[in-house]
Amino acid sequence: MTQATVVNQDAQRPGQLAPAEGAEQTGQAGQNEGIQCLTFSVANERFAVDILDIREIIEVGMMTSVPLAPDFVRGVVNLRGNVLPVIDLAVRLGRERQDIGKRTCIVVVEIRVAREDLSLGILVDEVNEILEIDPEHLQPPPKVGGRMRTDFIRAMGRVEDIFIVLLNMNHVLNRGDMEQLQELASFAEGSGLGPADE
């Protein structure tokens, strides 16, 4: 059985950076506010996702490959009876595929595409911690990218001497990618490719 860690979504949000494209805006959150995020490691680099985009964290259990899926799709898992596509974040960010280890896990996130909330899993090497990054330690994305597309980056955060890339999940996967993942999940469910047990 897949064990899950549920991230508490009832805690008050400490602040918001620029809202991710595709998300509906509420309130008057500004650029000068901090942000609370979950940090994790992928290919020996530190990344983060806004805590409000995260539904839960689950162990890597039985994962089924889907024929003709894009190279960044690792497979699908059964999450309480629903087929959940899992993307290999390292591959999507242009890094080499990482081996699954003891600390590898799946972070279940929710993104908004065409005003619809969609869930998917992102495979990460290790979950680190939940951090609140102060506004003075947040920087906008670089205008010129290095090893990663700049539209994937929501902000750069600094905690002590460590730089953390805050990802914009609404750009890491675009609408076309998500539509393809939905089709793959439907195909997997209809073909019985998804695991039978949770």
PDB file of C-alpha atoms in Angstrom:
ATOM      1  CA  MET A   1       0.000   0.000   0.000  1.00  0.00           C
ATOM      2  CA  THR A   2       1.238   3.480  -0.839  1.00  0.00           C
ATOM      3  CA  GLN A   3       1.821   5.557   2.264  1.00  0.00           C
ATOM      4  CA  ALA A   4       1.074   9.247   2.003  1.00  0.00           C
ATOM      5  CA  THR A   5       2.088  12.355   3.883  1.00  0.00           C
ATOM      6  CA  VAL A   6      -0.578  15.035   3.614  1.00  0.00           C
ATOM      7  CA  VAL A   7       0.583  18.634   3.541  1.00  0.00           C
ATOM      8  CA  ASN A   8      -1.568  20.848   5.757  1.00  0.00           C
ATOM      9  CA  GLN A   9      -3.431  23.266   3.514  1.00  0.00           C
ATOM     10  CA  ASP A  10      -5.307  24.930   6.402  1.00  0.00           C
ATOM     11  CA  ALA A  11      -2.349  26.985   7.613  1.00  0.00           C
ATOM     12  CA  GLN A  12      -2.548  30.656   6.721  1.00  0.00           C
ATOM     13  CA  ARG A  13      -0.486  31.569   3.709  1.00  0.00           C
ATOM     14  CA  PRO A  14       2.377  33.854   4.740  1.00  0.00           C
ATOM     15  CA  GLY A  15       2.465  35.650   1.411  1.00  0.00           C
ATOM     16  CA  GLN A  16       2.669  35.267  -2.310  1.00  0.00           C
ATOM     17  CA  LEU A  17       5.174  36.203  -4.944  1.00  0.00           C
ATOM     18  CA  ALA A  18       4.001  36.935  -8.465  1.00  0.00           C
ATOM     19  CA  PRO A  19       1.024  34.614  -9.082  1.00  0.00           C
ATOM     20  CA  ALA A  20       1.811  31.756 -11.443  1.00  0.00           C
ATOM     21  CA  GLU A  21       0.423  32.238 -14.922  1.00  0.00           C
ATOM     22  CA  GLY A  22      -2.865  30.431 -15.339  1.00  0.00           C
ATOM     23  CA  ALA A  23      -3.820  30.745 -11.681  1.00  0.00           C
ATOM     24  CA  GLU A  24      -6.719  32.908 -10.622  1.00  0.00           C
ATOM     25  CA  GLN A  25      -5.662  35.889  -8.561  1.00  0.00           C
ATOM     26  CA  THR A  26      -7.285  36.691  -5.226  1.00  0.00           C
ATOM     27  CA  GLY A  27      -6.422  39.577  -2.946  1.00  0.00           C
ATOM     28  CA  GLN A  28      -3.645  42.071  -3.471  1.00  0.00           C
ATOM     29  CA  ALA A  29      -0.539  39.986  -2.736  1.00  0.00           C
ATOM     30  CA  GLY A  30       2.535  41.841  -3.854  1.00  0.00           C
ATOM     31  CA  GLN A  31       6.024  41.247  -5.117  1.00  0.00           C
ATOM     32  CA  ASN A  32       7.540  42.297  -1.790  1.00  0.00           C
ATOM     33  CA  GLU A  33       6.052  39.461   0.266  1.00  0.00           C
ATOM     34  CA  GLY A  34       7.703  36.203   1.299  1.00  0.00           C
ATOM     35  CA  ILE A  35       6.600  32.746   0.330  1.00  0.00           C
ATOM     36  CA  GLN A  36       6.269  29.370   2.039  1.00  0.00           C
ATOM     37  CA  CYS A  37       7.460  26.436  -0.014  1.00  0.00           C
ATOM     38  CA  LEU A  38       8.474  22.783   0.063  1.00  0.00           C
ATOM     39  CA  THR A  39      12.112  22.211  -0.891  1.00  0.00           C
ATOM     40  CA  PHE A  40      13.475  19.059  -2.462  1.00  0.00           C
ATOM     41  CA  SER A  41      16.517  17.745  -4.312  1.00  0.00           C
ATOM     42  CA  VAL A  42      16.677  16.704  -7.955  1.00  0.00           C
ATOM     43  CA  ALA A  43      19.948  15.708  -9.629  1.00  0.00           C
ATOM     44  CA  ASN A  44      21.954  17.235  -6.742  1.00  0.00           C
ATOM     45  CA  GLU A  45      20.193  20.603  -7.033  1.00  0.00           C
ATOM     46  CA  ARG A  46      17.714  22.293  -4.690  1.00  0.00           C
ATOM     47  CA  PHE A  47      14.274  23.225  -5.967  1.00  0.00           C
ATOM     48  CA  ALA A  48      11.038  24.339  -4.346  1.00  0.00           C
ATOM     49  CA  VAL A  49       7.309  24.511  -5.030  1.00  0.00           C
ATOM     50  CA  ASP A  50       4.756  26.794  -3.401  1.00  0.00           C
ATOM     51  CA  ILE A  51       3.241  24.874  -0.491  1.00  0.00           C
ATOM     52  CA  LEU A  52      -0.281  25.699  -1.687  1.00  0.00           C
ATOM     53  CA  ASP A  53       0.363  23.825  -4.951  1.00  0.00           C
ATOM     54  CA  ILE A  54       1.086  20.597  -3.066  1.00  0.00           C
ATOM     55  CA  ARG A  55      -1.564  18.047  -2.148  1.00  0.00           C
ATOM     56  CA  GLU A  56       0.561  15.306  -0.556  1.00  0.00           C
ATOM     57  CA  ILE A  57       3.806  13.348  -0.670  1.00  0.00           C
ATOM     58  CA  ILE A  58       3.743   9.616  -1.359  1.00  0.00           C
ATOM     59  CA  GLU A  59       6.278   6.818  -1.482  1.00  0.00           C
ATOM     60  CA  VAL A  60       7.340   5.385  -4.819  1.00  0.00           C
ATOM     61  CA  GLY A  61       5.436   2.129  -5.110  1.00  0.00           C
ATOM     62  CA  MET A  62       4.292   0.186  -8.123  1.00  0.00           C
ATOM     63  CA  MET A  63       4.589   2.435 -11.176  1.00  0.00           C
ATOM     64  CA  THR A  64       3.421   1.334 -14.614  1.00  0.00           C
ATOM     65  CA  SER A  65       5.034   2.564 -17.828  1.00  0.00           C
ATOM     66  CA  VAL A  66       2.742   3.880 -20.550  1.00  0.00           C
ATOM     67  CA  PRO A  67       3.548   3.125 -24.203  1.00  0.00           C
ATOM     68  CA  LEU A  68       4.430   6.105 -26.422  1.00  0.00           C
ATOM     69  CA  ALA A  69       4.598   8.471 -23.464  1.00  0.00           C
ATOM     70  CA  PRO A  70       7.011  11.451 -23.615  1.00  0.00           C
ATOM     71  CA  ASP A  71      10.473  10.785 -22.220  1.00  0.00           C
ATOM     72  CA  PHE A  72       9.772  12.895 -19.119  1.00  0.00           C
ATOM     73  CA  VAL A  73       6.797  10.726 -18.121  1.00  0.00           C
ATOM     74  CA  ARG A  74       7.996   8.030 -15.740  1.00  0.00           C
ATOM     75  CA  GLY A  75       4.667   6.199 -15.618  1.00  0.00           C
ATOM     76  CA  VAL A  76       1.352   6.142 -13.780  1.00  0.00           C
ATOM     77  CA  VAL A  77       0.409   5.119 -10.248  1.00  0.00           C
ATOM     78  CA  ASN A  78      -2.880   4.302  -8.594  1.00  0.00           C
ATOM     79  CA  LEU A  79      -3.719   6.912  -5.984  1.00  0.00           C
ATOM     80  CA  ARG A  80      -6.844   5.876  -4.094  1.00  0.00           C
ATOM     81  CA  GLY A  81      -8.451   4.519  -7.239  1.00  0.00           C
ATOM     82  CA  ASN A  82      -7.356   7.360  -9.548  1.00  0.00           C
ATOM     83  CA  VAL A  83      -4.661   7.037 -12.196  1.00  0.00           C
ATOM     84  CA  LEU A  84      -1.995   9.649 -11.457  1.00  0.00           C
ATOM     85  CA  PRO A  85       0.603  10.495 -14.141  1.00  0.00           C
ATOM     86  CA  VAL A  86       4.133  10.821 -12.747  1.00  0.00           C
ATOM     87  CA  ILE A  87       6.719  12.995 -14.460  1.00  0.00           C
ATOM     88  CA  ASP A  88      10.461  12.651 -13.985  1.00  0.00           C
ATOM     89  CA  LEU A  89      11.327  16.190 -12.940  1.00  0.00           C
ATOM     90  CA  ALA A  90      15.030  15.703 -13.623  1.00  0.00           C
ATOM     91  CA  VAL A  91      14.358  14.811 -17.252  1.00  0.00           C
ATOM     92  CA  ARG A  92      11.827  17.611 -17.686  1.00  0.00           C
ATOM     93  CA  LEU A  93      14.398  20.120 -16.409  1.00  0.00           C
ATOM     94  CA  GLY A  94      17.014  18.864 -18.857  1.00  0.00           C
ATOM     95  CA  ARG A  95      19.003  16.722 -16.429  1.00  0.00           C
ATOM     96  CA  GLU A  96      19.841  13.045 -16.713  1.00  0.00           C
ATOM     97  CA  ARG A  97      17.343  10.485 -15.445  1.00  0.00           C
ATOM     98  CA  GLN A  98      18.088   9.608 -11.837  1.00  0.00           C
ATOM     99  CA  ASP A  99      17.917   6.130 -10.307  1.00  0.00           C
ATOM    100  CA  ILE A 100      15.164   5.536  -7.761  1.00  0.00           C
ATOM    101  CA  GLY A 101      16.710   5.356  -4.289  1.00  0.00           C
ATOM    102  CA  LYS A 102      15.550   4.953  -0.715  1.00  0.00           C
ATOM    103  CA  ARG A 103      14.692   8.655  -0.378  1.00  0.00           C
ATOM    104  CA  THR A 104      13.021   9.043  -3.771  1.00  0.00           C
ATOM    105  CA  CYS A 105       9.376  10.044  -3.492  1.00  0.00           C
ATOM    106  CA  ILE A 106       6.495  11.480  -5.457  1.00  0.00           C
ATOM    107  CA  VAL A 107       5.225  14.982  -4.699  1.00  0.00           C
ATOM    108  CA  VAL A 108       1.600  15.285  -5.770  1.00  0.00           C
ATOM    109  CA  VAL A 109       0.928  18.791  -7.042  1.00  0.00           C
ATOM    110  CA  GLU A 110      -2.116  20.543  -8.429  1.00  0.00           C
ATOM    111  CA  ILE A 111      -1.823  22.938 -11.325  1.00  0.00           C
ATOM    112  CA  ARG A 112      -4.410  24.949 -13.184  1.00  0.00           C
ATOM    113  CA  VAL A 113      -4.830  24.517 -16.935  1.00  0.00           C
ATOM    114  CA  ALA A 114      -7.631  26.340 -18.758  1.00  0.00           C
ATOM    115  CA  ARG A 115      -9.372  27.049 -15.413  1.00  0.00           C
ATOM    116  CA  GLU A 116      -9.295  23.375 -14.487  1.00  0.00           C
ATOM    117  CA  ASP A 117      -7.325  21.968 -11.548  1.00  0.00           C
ATOM    118  CA  LEU A 118      -5.271  18.933 -12.529  1.00  0.00           C
ATOM    119  CA  SER A 119      -3.222  16.651 -10.292  1.00  0.00           C
ATOM    120  CA  LEU A 120       0.034  14.970 -11.200  1.00  0.00           C
ATOM    121  CA  GLY A 121       3.031  13.489  -9.440  1.00  0.00           C
ATOM    122  CA  ILE A 122       6.580  14.767  -9.753  1.00  0.00           C
ATOM    123  CA  LEU A 123       9.405  12.351  -9.010  1.00  0.00           C
ATOM    124  CA  VAL A 124      12.098  13.889  -6.791  1.00  0.00           C
ATOM    125  CA  ASP A 125      15.264  12.430  -5.300  1.00  0.00           C
ATOM    126  CA  GLU A 126      14.592  13.639  -1.767  1.00  0.00           C
ATOM    127  CA  VAL A 127      12.210  15.940   0.071  1.00  0.00           C
ATOM    128  CA  ASN A 128      14.080  18.379   2.319  1.00  0.00           C
ATOM    129  CA  GLU A 129      11.883  20.705   4.355  1.00  0.00           C
ATOM    130  CA  ILE A 130       9.235  23.405   4.381  1.00  0.00           C
ATOM    131  CA  LEU A 131      10.747  26.882   4.370  1.00  0.00           C
ATOM    132  CA  GLU A 132       9.455  30.417   4.498  1.00  0.00           C
ATOM    133  CA  ILE A 133      11.690  32.576   2.356  1.00  0.00           C
ATOM    134  CA  ASP A 134      11.751  36.232   3.377  1.00  0.00           C
ATOM    135  CA  PRO A 135      11.065  38.844   0.683  1.00  0.00           C
ATOM    136  CA  GLU A 136      14.588  40.265   0.865  1.00  0.00           C
ATOM    137  CA  HIS A 137      15.903  36.815  -0.068  1.00  0.00           C
ATOM    138  CA  LEU A 138      13.736  36.473  -3.183  1.00  0.00           C
ATOM    139  CA  GLN A 139      14.956  37.471  -6.620  1.00  0.00           C
ATOM    140  CA  PRO A 140      13.127  37.450  -9.964  1.00  0.00           C
ATOM    141  CA  PRO A 141      14.043  34.792 -12.530  1.00  0.00           C
ATOM    142  CA  PRO A 142      17.163  35.499 -14.585  1.00  0.00           C
ATOM    143  CA  LYS A 143      16.470  36.993 -18.008  1.00  0.00           C
ATOM    144  CA  VAL A 144      18.947  34.647 -19.631  1.00  0.00           C
ATOM    145  CA  GLY A 145      18.770  30.988 -18.708  1.00  0.00           C
ATOM    146  CA  GLY A 146      21.654  28.677 -18.044  1.00  0.00           C
ATOM    147  CA  ARG A 147      20.862  24.992 -17.785  1.00  0.00           C
ATOM    148  CA  MET A 148      17.125  25.542 -17.462  1.00  0.00           C
ATOM    149  CA  ARG A 149      14.413  27.441 -19.291  1.00  0.00           C
ATOM    150  CA  THR A 150      13.735  30.729 -17.524  1.00  0.00           C
ATOM    151  CA  ASP A 151       9.949  30.367 -17.861  1.00  0.00           C
ATOM    152  CA  PHE A 152      10.185  27.314 -15.592  1.00  0.00           C
ATOM    153  CA  ILE A 153      11.453  29.593 -12.804  1.00  0.00           C
ATOM    154  CA  ARG A 154       9.096  31.612 -10.642  1.00  0.00           C
ATOM    155  CA  ALA A 155      11.836  33.088  -8.446  1.00  0.00           C
ATOM    156  CA  MET A 156      15.279  32.485  -7.013  1.00  0.00           C
ATOM    157  CA  GLY A 157      15.425  32.143  -3.256  1.00  0.00           C
ATOM    158  CA  ARG A 158      18.417  32.332  -0.915  1.00  0.00           C
ATOM    159  CA  VAL A 159      18.437  30.622   2.471  1.00  0.00           C
ATOM    160  CA  GLU A 160      21.743  31.272   4.259  1.00  0.00           C
ATOM    161  CA  ASP A 161      24.327  30.321   1.604  1.00  0.00           C
ATOM    162  CA  ILE A 162      22.053  28.035  -0.423  1.00  0.00           C
ATOM    163  CA  PHE A 163      20.238  29.162  -3.577  1.00  0.00           C
ATOM    164  CA  ILE A 164      16.897  27.485  -4.276  1.00  0.00           C
ATOM    165  CA  VAL A 165      15.004  27.563  -7.571  1.00  0.00           C
ATOM    166  CA  LEU A 166      11.300  28.157  -6.991  1.00  0.00           C
ATOM    167  CA  LEU A 167       9.523  26.411  -9.851  1.00  0.00           C
ATOM    168  CA  ASN A 168       6.477  27.683 -11.710  1.00  0.00           C
ATOM    169  CA  MET A 169       4.604  24.404 -12.175  1.00  0.00           C
ATOM    170  CA  ASN A 170       2.135  26.046 -14.580  1.00  0.00           C
ATOM    171  CA  HIS A 171       5.065  26.491 -16.972  1.00  0.00           C
ATOM    172  CA  VAL A 172       7.036  23.332 -16.271  1.00  0.00           C
ATOM    173  CA  LEU A 173       4.093  21.606 -17.921  1.00  0.00           C
ATOM    174  CA  ASN A 174       2.129  23.581 -20.473  1.00  0.00           C
ATOM    175  CA  ARG A 175      -1.436  23.012 -21.614  1.00  0.00           C
ATOM    176  CA  GLY A 176      -0.384  20.688 -24.437  1.00  0.00           C
ATOM    177  CA  ASP A 177       1.682  18.579 -22.036  1.00  0.00           C
ATOM    178  CA  MET A 178      -1.197  18.309 -19.589  1.00  0.00           C
ATOM    179  CA  GLU A 179      -3.692  17.367 -22.280  1.00  0.00           C
ATOM    180  CA  GLN A 180      -1.311  14.640 -23.384  1.00  0.00           C
ATOM    181  CA  LEU A 181      -0.924  13.430 -19.794  1.00  0.00           C
ATOM    182  CA  GLN A 182      -4.700  13.358 -19.389  1.00  0.00           C
ATOM    183  CA  GLU A 183      -4.990  11.251 -22.526  1.00  0.00           C
ATOM    184  CA  LEU A 184      -2.278   8.895 -21.266  1.00  0.00           C
ATOM    185  CA  ALA A 185      -3.985   8.545 -17.891  1.00  0.00           C
ATOM    186  CA  SER A 186      -7.316   7.798 -19.582  1.00  0.00           C
ATOM    187  CA  PHE A 187      -5.622   5.273 -21.846  1.00  0.00           C
ATOM    188  CA  ALA A 188      -3.895   3.628 -18.884  1.00  0.00           C
ATOM    189  CA  GLU A 189      -7.129   3.427 -16.930  1.00  0.00           C
ATOM    190  CA  GLY A 190      -9.104   2.062 -19.870  1.00  0.00           C
ATOM    191  CA  SER A 191      -6.430  -0.469 -20.754  1.00  0.00           C
ATOM    192  CA  GLY A 192      -5.942  -1.697 -17.207  1.00  0.00           C
ATOM    193  CA  LEU A 193      -2.321  -0.533 -17.163  1.00  0.00           C
ATOM    194  CA  GLY A 194      -2.655   1.213 -13.805  1.00  0.00           C
ATOM    195  CA  PRO A 195      -1.852  -0.857 -10.699  1.00  0.00           C
ATOM    196  CA  ALA A 196      -4.850  -2.630  -9.246  1.00  0.00           C
ATOM    197  CA  ASP A 197      -3.925  -1.916  -5.629  1.00  0.00           C
ATOM    198  CA  GLU A 198      -3.306   1.369  -3.874  1.00  0.00           C
TER     199      GLU A 198
END
